[in-house]
Amino acid sequence: MRRWGDLSQDADDHLSAGSVLDHAEMAVVVTDRFSNVLYWNPFAEQLFGRVGASPGRESLHSLGISEKDHPLTAELAKHVLRGGVWEGTFDVARGDGSTIYVRAQAVPLRHPSGSVSGIVITAREAMRSNEREKDRFGLLERIGERLAGSLYVEETLNRVAEMLVPQFADHCFIELVEGDRLVRKVSTHVNGWTPPPDTWRPVGAEIRYPLGHYAEAAVRRQETILVEDLSQVSYPAPSEGAARLCGEIGMTSAIVAPLCVRGETLGLMYLGLSNLTNRRSPHYDTFDRDFVGAIATRVALAVDNALLFEEERHTAESFQKHLLPRQPLPSLDGLEIAVRYYPAAPLASHGQGIQTQVGGDWYDVIPLSAGRVGIVIGDVEGRGAKAAAVMGQLRAALRAFAQDDKPPADILARLDEWTRIVAAPEHDDFGADITNPPIVTCQYMVYDAWSRQLSFANAGHAPPLLIVDGEVRDLDITEVGQPLGVRAKGMHADLVYKEETRVLPPGATLLLYTDGLVDRRPPRDSATGVPGDDEALDVLREKLAKASGESVERIADLATVAVPGEIDDDMAILVVRSAGTELQSQERTFPAQPIMVSEARRMASEAFAGWQVPEERAELACLLVSEVVTNVVLHAASASVPRRELVLDGPPLPFDESWDVPGFEEEIAGDKEFTLRLRRGGESVWVEVFDQDLRLPRIRSAGENDEGGRGLYLVDQLARRWGSRPTREGKAVWFEIPIGGR
């Protein structure tokens, strides 16, 4: 009698090593140290579809492992040859053309000496549930990767739909809440199929699910609803056309997931299966429901981020829109002007997540006295609403400073002080002031179209490009000051910003720009690089040279796209071109004597007649010429001696003799003079009166019995604009009279 567990001779023979390997329903593969297959058992032949083949010195790849999994085989060999155990899943293409998923485990094969001499791999086909699980989690991972770079709501939703149809669904609808409405944003279908009219509502339409519909329940209960078999249940349809279409295409199953974030429902995602495709399983199950719920959570977060991003971007763009000059710019004599502003393409990853690219770049064109024009280009460091707000304050301050008609260097000096005032005060733990003003680069220019004189000062900004006769070069700037806000303490701004003057040739074009024009980044999904700043400028110059004869609008458009790549920073462009013809003007100097008032008026009358100024406008201008000149003559007698620069040749004189300079008293004792300058523009005439008096005029109230005091009041009431500005020799009083009317 045998005891329990004793084996018969047949059973003992069946449990020999060779018999176990031949009959075990487990694939066994043995390789050498170089992953060459030395042995496989009969089940391995069946599993890998290599029936009848004999193992030889072939690599593991000969078993049909897909190319995408080849790195896994290398990892397997490397890990096991070090004495470890490896486990993983391969995609295997069998000899009959079918594809299976194989779960494998690999262990070391050791020589009696203890060294690893090969690899033993055991494997079985993965279950279908495991196969589906792998597919689903792979899809979920890819959706997460695609959503991570989404910056816009529409882009986010379309990316999701493209990945779900047709891999997971035949139909995908995504709808978002807008106010108290549910609006369809995505309608994607398998194989490009399109719903007939008057059936399913199109993109942009308001969607109303009736009470009791599974989609309405999903939104109301904030949970994912599965309808496994639509033929077994009955729900109210949104419309008769929708119900009819569902029957025609054979809708079989549906899942509706609400898009919820922070307890708020943003919308819903609807996925459906139909008879438009021949799937292995035409019905969703609970595993699919949970999977769609996981997708909806990721989509809701991405949509919420995109909505927040678009709100921030809209705020910053509104700042830019309302703080930059209104369009169109005013018509200016002697100048053609074109401007462009572009925010940068949104940045998905720059160390700070998704961020708006609207920033502090700005431009401005400021009408000044007597037809002169202030031209500004500037860039506030940083991006977003804060940079745009700082830009708006600086632009407003500069416009106010510019109305004083002071030299550009003085304007930048004042703006530098204002930049420090704008900064929010900060203090360290010890109470010390550590306020950091914003860093701003700026170029301020004043152009006189009649003299073609361009005066400018620079605060760390890139020099404009000058286009003359097909040649493009940087405008010659000798003195480039520090950016606004970074001047060292103890150094006065007057020492930092210097004024320079150039004369523009007729028809010359200036291109002022911010660094966003040349500082580009490669487009998304592109492996090509972008040129550096110097190379980008060379490209820009080359393309501008070919288009030098084009209009300023065309040049602005060409400059925008000249440098390849996406805009990495917001970009402002200002193109100005000087007139090719001379503008009309007259100028004459008179002694500051009462009799010269009539002479000045006669000169003005003759000039206006020659320029064909309407008689009514000319008479008004002549009247105001008389008032301003009379004011100059009456105050000439009481004017102080002008400041003069005393230059002495030779060695220094003793103190008691230093002011005894021969001829100096005679020089300052001469008769005072004034200069009358008349200018004719396209829509206005300008009158300027220059004298040596340093005192600027002001309007004062005249009493009933006063003989004077009303001249400037008349100018203020009758001229379109008037003002005064200091000059090197004294001051200038000017006014503007429109030719066509007030």
mmCIF file of N, CA and C in Angstrom, residues 159-251:
data_model
loop_
_atom_site.group_PDB
_atom_site.id
_atom_site.type_symbol
_atom_site.label_atom_id
_atom_site.label_comp_id
_atom_site.label_asym_id
_atom_site.label_seq_id
_atom_site.Cartn_x
_atom_site.Cartn_y
_atom_site.Cartn_z
ATOM 1 N N ARG A 159 -8.311 69.209 -28.281
ATOM 2 C CA ARG A 159 -7.272 68.195 -28.083
ATOM 3 C C ARG A 159 -7.853 66.940 -27.442
ATOM 4 N N VAL A 160 -8.723 67.117 -26.463
ATOM 5 C CA VAL A 160 -9.346 65.972 -25.800
ATOM 6 C C VAL A 160 -10.180 65.174 -26.795
ATOM 7 N N ALA A 161 -11.005 65.870 -27.561
ATOM 8 C CA ALA A 161 -11.889 65.184 -28.510
ATOM 9 C C ALA A 161 -11.088 64.415 -29.557
ATOM 10 N N GLU A 162 -9.997 64.981 -30.031
ATOM 11 C CA GLU A 162 -9.181 64.316 -31.045
ATOM 12 C C GLU A 162 -8.585 63.017 -30.530
ATOM 13 N N MET A 163 -8.300 62.946 -29.227
ATOM 14 C CA MET A 163 -7.684 61.749 -28.671
ATOM 15 C C MET A 163 -8.715 60.692 -28.289
ATOM 16 N N LEU A 164 -9.933 61.099 -28.007
ATOM 17 C CA LEU A 164 -10.965 60.144 -27.619
ATOM 18 C C LEU A 164 -11.684 59.528 -28.811
ATOM 19 N N VAL A 165 -11.773 60.276 -29.906
ATOM 20 C CA VAL A 165 -12.442 59.789 -31.114
ATOM 21 C C VAL A 165 -11.389 59.555 -32.188
ATOM 22 N N PRO A 166 -11.293 58.341 -32.737
ATOM 23 C CA PRO A 166 -12.194 57.181 -32.587
ATOM 24 C C PRO A 166 -11.688 56.119 -31.605
ATOM 25 N N GLN A 167 -10.574 56.363 -30.904
ATOM 26 C CA GLN A 167 -9.998 55.305 -30.087
ATOM 27 C C GLN A 167 -10.952 54.809 -29.008
ATOM 28 N N PHE A 168 -11.698 55.749 -28.406
ATOM 29 C CA PHE A 168 -12.533 55.353 -27.279
ATOM 30 C C PHE A 168 -14.013 55.612 -27.525
ATOM 31 N N ALA A 169 -14.331 56.477 -28.452
ATOM 32 C CA ALA A 169 -15.732 56.843 -28.670
ATOM 33 C C ALA A 169 -15.974 57.116 -30.144
ATOM 34 N N ASP A 170 -17.239 56.992 -30.527
ATOM 35 C CA ASP A 170 -17.646 57.369 -31.886
ATOM 36 C C ASP A 170 -18.107 58.818 -31.952
ATOM 37 N N HIS A 171 -18.587 59.329 -30.820
ATOM 38 C CA HIS A 171 -19.114 60.688 -30.774
ATOM 39 C C HIS A 171 -18.653 61.342 -29.477
ATOM 40 N N CYS A 172 -18.257 62.597 -29.588
ATOM 41 C CA CYS A 172 -17.814 63.341 -28.403
ATOM 42 C C CYS A 172 -18.410 64.747 -28.459
ATOM 43 N N PHE A 173 -19.148 65.099 -27.405
ATOM 44 C CA PHE A 173 -19.654 66.460 -27.240
ATOM 45 C C PHE A 173 -19.074 67.016 -25.937
ATOM 46 N N ILE A 174 -18.651 68.265 -25.985
ATOM 47 C CA ILE A 174 -18.220 68.954 -24.770
ATOM 48 C C ILE A 174 -18.946 70.285 -24.725
ATOM 49 N N GLU A 175 -19.598 70.533 -23.602
ATOM 50 C CA GLU A 175 -20.373 71.756 -23.433
ATOM 51 C C GLU A 175 -19.932 72.468 -22.165
ATOM 52 N N LEU A 176 -19.892 73.800 -22.209
ATOM 53 C CA LEU A 176 -19.468 74.604 -21.070
ATOM 54 C C LEU A 176 -20.588 75.542 -20.638
ATOM 55 N N VAL A 177 -20.576 75.857 -19.353
ATOM 56 C CA VAL A 177 -21.550 76.785 -18.791
ATOM 57 C C VAL A 177 -21.089 78.213 -19.057
ATOM 58 N N GLU A 178 -21.973 79.012 -19.661
ATOM 59 C CA GLU A 178 -21.721 80.439 -19.885
ATOM 60 C C GLU A 178 -22.894 81.204 -19.297
ATOM 61 N N GLY A 179 -22.663 81.784 -18.117
ATOM 62 C CA GLY A 179 -23.764 82.439 -17.421
ATOM 63 C C GLY A 179 -24.743 81.396 -16.926
ATOM 64 N N ASP A 180 -25.971 81.476 -17.417
ATOM 65 C CA ASP A 180 -26.977 80.482 -17.045
ATOM 66 C C ASP A 180 -27.293 79.554 -18.210
ATOM 67 N N ARG A 181 -26.408 79.520 -19.214
ATOM 68 C CA ARG A 181 -26.626 78.685 -20.387
ATOM 69 C C ARG A 181 -25.561 77.600 -20.473
ATOM 70 N N LEU A 182 -25.903 76.516 -21.168
ATOM 71 C CA LEU A 182 -24.955 75.450 -21.490
ATOM 72 C C LEU A 182 -24.717 75.515 -22.990
ATOM 73 N N VAL A 183 -23.487 75.808 -23.387
ATOM 74 C CA VAL A 183 -23.166 76.057 -24.800
ATOM 75 C C VAL A 183 -22.236 74.965 -25.305
ATOM 76 N N ARG A 184 -22.567 74.420 -26.460
ATOM 77 C CA ARG A 184 -21.743 73.359 -27.057
ATOM 78 C C ARG A 184 -20.471 73.953 -27.646
ATOM 79 N N LYS A 185 -19.328 73.406 -27.244
ATOM 80 C CA LYS A 185 -18.025 73.883 -27.701
ATOM 81 C C LYS A 185 -17.339 72.904 -28.644
ATOM 82 N N VAL A 186 -17.657 71.604 -28.523
ATOM 83 C CA VAL A 186 -17.016 70.586 -29.354
ATOM 84 C C VAL A 186 -18.078 69.600 -29.816
ATOM 85 N N SER A 187 -18.004 69.238 -31.092
ATOM 86 C CA SER A 187 -18.854 68.190 -31.654
ATOM 87 C C SER A 187 -17.998 67.411 -32.643
ATOM 88 N N THR A 188 -17.424 66.290 -32.181
ATOM 89 C CA THR A 188 -16.483 65.504 -32.978
ATOM 90 C C THR A 188 -17.039 64.101 -33.162
ATOM 91 N N HIS A 189 -16.899 63.555 -34.401
ATOM 92 C CA HIS A 189 -17.506 62.264 -34.715
ATOM 93 C C HIS A 189 -16.532 61.397 -35.503
ATOM 94 N N VAL A 190 -16.764 60.115 -35.476
ATOM 95 C CA VAL A 190 -15.859 59.154 -36.074
ATOM 96 C C VAL A 190 -15.860 59.279 -37.600
ATOM 97 N N ASN A 191 -14.665 59.079 -38.187
ATOM 98 C CA ASN A 191 -14.489 59.044 -39.649
ATOM 99 C C ASN A 191 -15.008 60.291 -40.351
ATOM 100 N N GLY A 192 -14.994 61.437 -39.667
ATOM 101 C CA GLY A 192 -15.424 62.677 -40.290
ATOM 102 C C GLY A 192 -16.918 62.782 -40.514
ATOM 103 N N TRP A 193 -17.702 61.867 -39.937
ATOM 104 C CA TRP A 193 -19.162 61.901 -40.100
ATOM 105 C C TRP A 193 -19.729 63.179 -39.483
ATOM 106 N N THR A 194 -20.720 63.753 -40.126
ATOM 107 C CA THR A 194 -21.327 64.998 -39.653
ATOM 108 C C THR A 194 -22.823 64.798 -39.455
ATOM 109 N N PRO A 195 -23.364 65.214 -38.326
ATOM 110 C CA PRO A 195 -24.820 65.065 -38.106
ATOM 111 C C PRO A 195 -25.603 65.878 -39.126
ATOM 112 N N PRO A 196 -26.689 65.343 -39.650
ATOM 113 C CA PRO A 196 -27.531 66.108 -40.583
ATOM 114 C C PRO A 196 -28.124 67.332 -39.888
ATOM 115 N N PRO A 197 -28.538 68.313 -40.662
ATOM 116 C CA PRO A 197 -29.174 69.501 -40.056
ATOM 117 C C PRO A 197 -30.425 69.128 -39.271
ATOM 118 N N ASP A 198 -30.703 69.963 -38.268
ATOM 119 C CA ASP A 198 -31.904 69.820 -37.441
ATOM 120 C C ASP A 198 -31.940 68.499 -36.673
ATOM 121 N N THR A 199 -30.771 67.982 -36.346
ATOM 122 C CA THR A 199 -30.717 66.783 -35.495
ATOM 123 C C THR A 199 -29.970 67.151 -34.212
ATOM 124 N N TRP A 200 -28.674 66.849 -34.163
ATOM 125 C CA TRP A 200 -27.872 67.256 -33.008
ATOM 126 C C TRP A 200 -27.448 68.710 -33.177
ATOM 127 N N ARG A 201 -27.467 69.472 -32.109
ATOM 128 C CA ARG A 201 -27.169 70.897 -32.177
ATOM 129 C C ARG A 201 -25.695 71.111 -32.524
ATOM 130 N N PRO A 202 -25.378 72.137 -33.320
ATOM 131 C CA PRO A 202 -23.993 72.379 -33.738
ATOM 132 C C PRO A 202 -23.195 73.107 -32.652
ATOM 133 N N VAL A 203 -21.899 73.278 -32.932
ATOM 134 C CA VAL A 203 -21.019 74.027 -32.032
ATOM 135 C C VAL A 203 -21.504 75.472 -31.945
ATOM 136 N N GLY A 204 -21.542 76.008 -30.732
ATOM 137 C CA GLY A 204 -21.994 77.371 -30.503
ATOM 138 C C GLY A 204 -23.440 77.482 -30.106
ATOM 139 N N ALA A 205 -24.192 76.390 -30.265
ATOM 140 C CA ALA A 205 -25.622 76.426 -29.940
ATOM 141 C C ALA A 205 -25.831 76.185 -28.445
ATOM 142 N N GLU A 206 -26.928 76.750 -27.931
ATOM 143 C CA GLU A 206 -27.301 76.491 -26.545
ATOM 144 C C GLU A 206 -27.942 75.109 -26.452
ATOM 145 N N ILE A 207 -27.538 74.364 -25.426
ATOM 146 C CA ILE A 207 -28.031 73.000 -25.254
ATOM 147 C C ILE A 207 -28.943 72.957 -24.032
ATOM 148 N N ARG A 208 -30.101 72.342 -24.221
ATOM 149 C CA ARG A 208 -31.045 72.173 -23.109
ATOM 150 C C ARG A 208 -31.419 70.695 -23.021
ATOM 151 N N TYR A 209 -30.934 70.017 -21.989
ATOM 152 C CA TYR A 209 -31.317 68.626 -21.759
ATOM 153 C C TYR A 209 -32.578 68.600 -20.907
ATOM 154 N N PRO A 210 -33.577 67.824 -21.322
ATOM 155 C CA PRO A 210 -34.839 67.802 -20.561
ATOM 156 C C PRO A 210 -34.656 67.129 -19.197
ATOM 157 N N LEU A 211 -35.525 67.454 -18.296
ATOM 158 C CA LEU A 211 -35.505 66.853 -16.970
ATOM 159 C C LEU A 211 -35.697 65.338 -17.106
ATOM 160 N N GLY A 212 -34.826 64.574 -16.456
ATOM 161 C CA GLY A 212 -34.873 63.125 -16.556
ATOM 162 C C GLY A 212 -33.877 62.557 -17.547
ATOM 163 N N HIS A 213 -33.272 63.392 -18.379
ATOM 164 C CA HIS A 213 -32.230 62.933 -19.296
ATOM 165 C C HIS A 213 -30.973 62.620 -18.486
ATOM 166 N N TYR A 214 -30.227 61.604 -18.895
ATOM 167 C CA TYR A 214 -29.048 61.196 -18.127
ATOM 168 C C TYR A 214 -27.983 62.287 -18.093
ATOM 169 N N ALA A 215 -27.899 63.115 -19.126
ATOM 170 C CA ALA A 215 -26.938 64.220 -19.102
ATOM 171 C C ALA A 215 -27.352 65.268 -18.074
ATOM 172 N N GLU A 216 -28.656 65.535 -17.999
ATOM 173 C CA GLU A 216 -29.147 66.488 -16.997
ATOM 174 C C GLU A 216 -28.887 65.967 -15.591
ATOM 175 N N ALA A 217 -29.044 64.659 -15.397
ATOM 176 C CA ALA A 217 -28.793 64.064 -14.089
ATOM 177 C C ALA A 217 -27.313 64.137 -13.726
ATOM 178 N N ALA A 218 -26.443 63.931 -14.705
ATOM 179 C CA ALA A 218 -25.006 63.986 -14.438
ATOM 180 C C ALA A 218 -24.585 65.367 -13.955
ATOM 181 N N VAL A 219 -25.122 66.425 -14.575
ATOM 182 C CA VAL A 219 -24.777 67.784 -14.176
ATOM 183 C C VAL A 219 -25.392 68.111 -12.823
ATOM 184 N N ARG A 220 -26.649 67.733 -12.640
ATOM 185 C CA ARG A 220 -27.327 68.057 -11.382
ATOM 186 C C ARG A 220 -26.698 67.337 -10.199
ATOM 187 N N ARG A 221 -26.330 66.071 -10.373
ATOM 188 C CA ARG A 221 -25.773 65.287 -9.271
ATOM 189 C C ARG A 221 -24.259 65.352 -9.193
ATOM 190 N N GLN A 222 -23.630 65.973 -10.208
ATOM 191 C CA GLN A 222 -22.169 66.087 -10.259
ATOM 192 C C GLN A 222 -21.502 64.714 -10.137
ATOM 193 N N GLU A 223 -21.973 63.771 -10.951
ATOM 194 C CA GLU A 223 -21.365 62.452 -10.984
ATOM 195 C C GLU A 223 -21.446 61.900 -12.399
ATOM 196 N N THR A 224 -20.537 60.977 -12.706
ATOM 197 C CA THR A 224 -20.476 60.387 -14.040
ATOM 198 C C THR A 224 -21.579 59.348 -14.188
ATOM 199 N N ILE A 225 -22.359 59.454 -15.258
ATOM 200 C CA ILE A 225 -23.496 58.569 -15.504
ATOM 201 C C ILE A 225 -23.156 57.645 -16.675
ATOM 202 N N LEU A 226 -23.375 56.337 -16.473
ATOM 203 C CA LEU A 226 -23.170 55.334 -17.518
ATOM 204 C C LEU A 226 -24.522 54.811 -17.986
ATOM 205 N N VAL A 227 -24.739 54.819 -19.296
ATOM 206 C CA VAL A 227 -25.890 54.134 -19.902
ATOM 207 C C VAL A 227 -25.307 53.000 -20.724
ATOM 208 N N GLU A 228 -25.297 51.794 -20.144
ATOM 209 C CA GLU A 228 -24.574 50.674 -20.763
ATOM 210 C C GLU A 228 -25.226 50.233 -22.066
ATOM 211 N N ASP A 229 -26.554 50.191 -22.099
ATOM 212 C CA ASP A 229 -27.250 49.742 -23.307
ATOM 213 C C ASP A 229 -28.466 50.636 -23.523
ATOM 214 N N LEU A 230 -28.361 51.530 -24.498
ATOM 215 C CA LEU A 230 -29.436 52.486 -24.745
ATOM 216 C C LEU A 230 -30.708 51.822 -25.254
ATOM 217 N N SER A 231 -30.578 50.596 -25.801
ATOM 218 C CA SER A 231 -31.774 49.916 -26.312
ATOM 219 C C SER A 231 -32.640 49.353 -25.193
ATOM 220 N N GLN A 232 -32.072 49.283 -23.981
ATOM 221 C CA GLN A 232 -32.806 48.690 -22.865
ATOM 222 C C GLN A 232 -33.449 49.732 -21.958
ATOM 223 N N VAL A 233 -33.201 50.986 -22.201
ATOM 224 C CA VAL A 233 -33.748 52.042 -21.343
ATOM 225 C C VAL A 233 -34.391 53.109 -22.217
ATOM 226 N N SER A 234 -35.144 53.983 -21.572
ATOM 227 C CA SER A 234 -35.814 55.057 -22.305
ATOM 228 C C SER A 234 -35.627 56.369 -21.547
ATOM 229 N N TYR A 235 -35.090 57.357 -22.256
ATOM 230 C CA TYR A 235 -34.883 58.682 -21.671
ATOM 231 C C TYR A 235 -35.521 59.724 -22.583
ATOM 232 N N PRO A 236 -35.982 60.830 -22.010
ATOM 233 C CA PRO A 236 -36.517 61.903 -22.869
ATOM 234 C C PRO A 236 -35.399 62.494 -23.726
ATOM 235 N N ALA A 237 -35.698 62.749 -24.998
ATOM 236 C CA ALA A 237 -34.702 63.274 -25.929
ATOM 237 C C ALA A 237 -34.741 64.791 -25.952
ATOM 238 N N PRO A 238 -33.593 65.439 -26.229
ATOM 239 C CA PRO A 238 -33.575 66.902 -26.321
ATOM 240 C C PRO A 238 -34.476 67.434 -27.431
ATOM 241 N N SER A 239 -34.643 66.653 -28.510
ATOM 242 C CA SER A 239 -35.500 67.079 -29.616
ATOM 243 C C SER A 239 -35.910 65.853 -30.418
ATOM 244 N N GLU A 240 -36.934 66.016 -31.245
ATOM 245 C CA GLU A 240 -37.379 64.906 -32.086
ATOM 246 C C GLU A 240 -36.293 64.521 -33.086
ATOM 247 N N GLY A 241 -35.608 65.515 -33.633
ATOM 248 C CA GLY A 241 -34.543 65.229 -34.588
ATOM 249 C C GLY A 241 -33.407 64.448 -33.961
ATOM 250 N N ALA A 242 -33.061 64.780 -32.712
ATOM 251 C CA ALA A 242 -31.993 64.061 -32.028
ATOM 252 C C ALA A 242 -32.394 62.620 -31.768
ATOM 253 N N ALA A 243 -33.645 62.396 -31.360
ATOM 254 C CA ALA A 243 -34.116 61.030 -31.106
ATOM 255 C C ALA A 243 -34.124 60.210 -32.392
ATOM 256 N N ARG A 244 -34.567 60.818 -33.491
ATOM 257 C CA ARG A 244 -34.613 60.107 -34.774
ATOM 258 C C ARG A 244 -33.208 59.726 -35.238
ATOM 259 N N LEU A 245 -32.249 60.630 -35.064
ATOM 260 C CA LEU A 245 -30.887 60.346 -35.507
ATOM 261 C C LEU A 245 -30.255 59.231 -34.678
ATOM 262 N N CYS A 246 -30.537 59.220 -33.375
ATOM 263 C CA CYS A 246 -29.989 58.156 -32.526
ATOM 264 C C CYS A 246 -30.457 56.788 -33.008
ATOM 265 N N GLY A 247 -31.706 56.704 -33.450
ATOM 266 C CA GLY A 247 -32.202 55.442 -33.977
ATOM 267 C C GLY A 247 -31.577 55.086 -35.310
ATOM 268 N N GLU A 248 -31.346 56.086 -36.173
ATOM 269 C CA GLU A 248 -30.801 55.822 -37.503
ATOM 270 C C GLU A 248 -29.363 55.311 -37.445
ATOM 271 N N ILE A 249 -28.538 55.891 -36.563
ATOM 272 C CA ILE A 249 -27.129 55.473 -36.512
ATOM 273 C C ILE A 249 -26.906 54.380 -35.480
ATOM 274 N N GLY A 250 -27.959 54.023 -34.736
ATOM 275 C CA GLY A 250 -27.857 52.930 -33.786
ATOM 276 C C GLY A 250 -26.984 53.242 -32.593
ATOM 277 N N MET A 251 -27.322 54.259 -31.865
ATOM 278 C CA MET A 251 -26.584 54.570 -30.641
ATOM 279 C C MET A 251 -26.729 53.411 -29.666
#
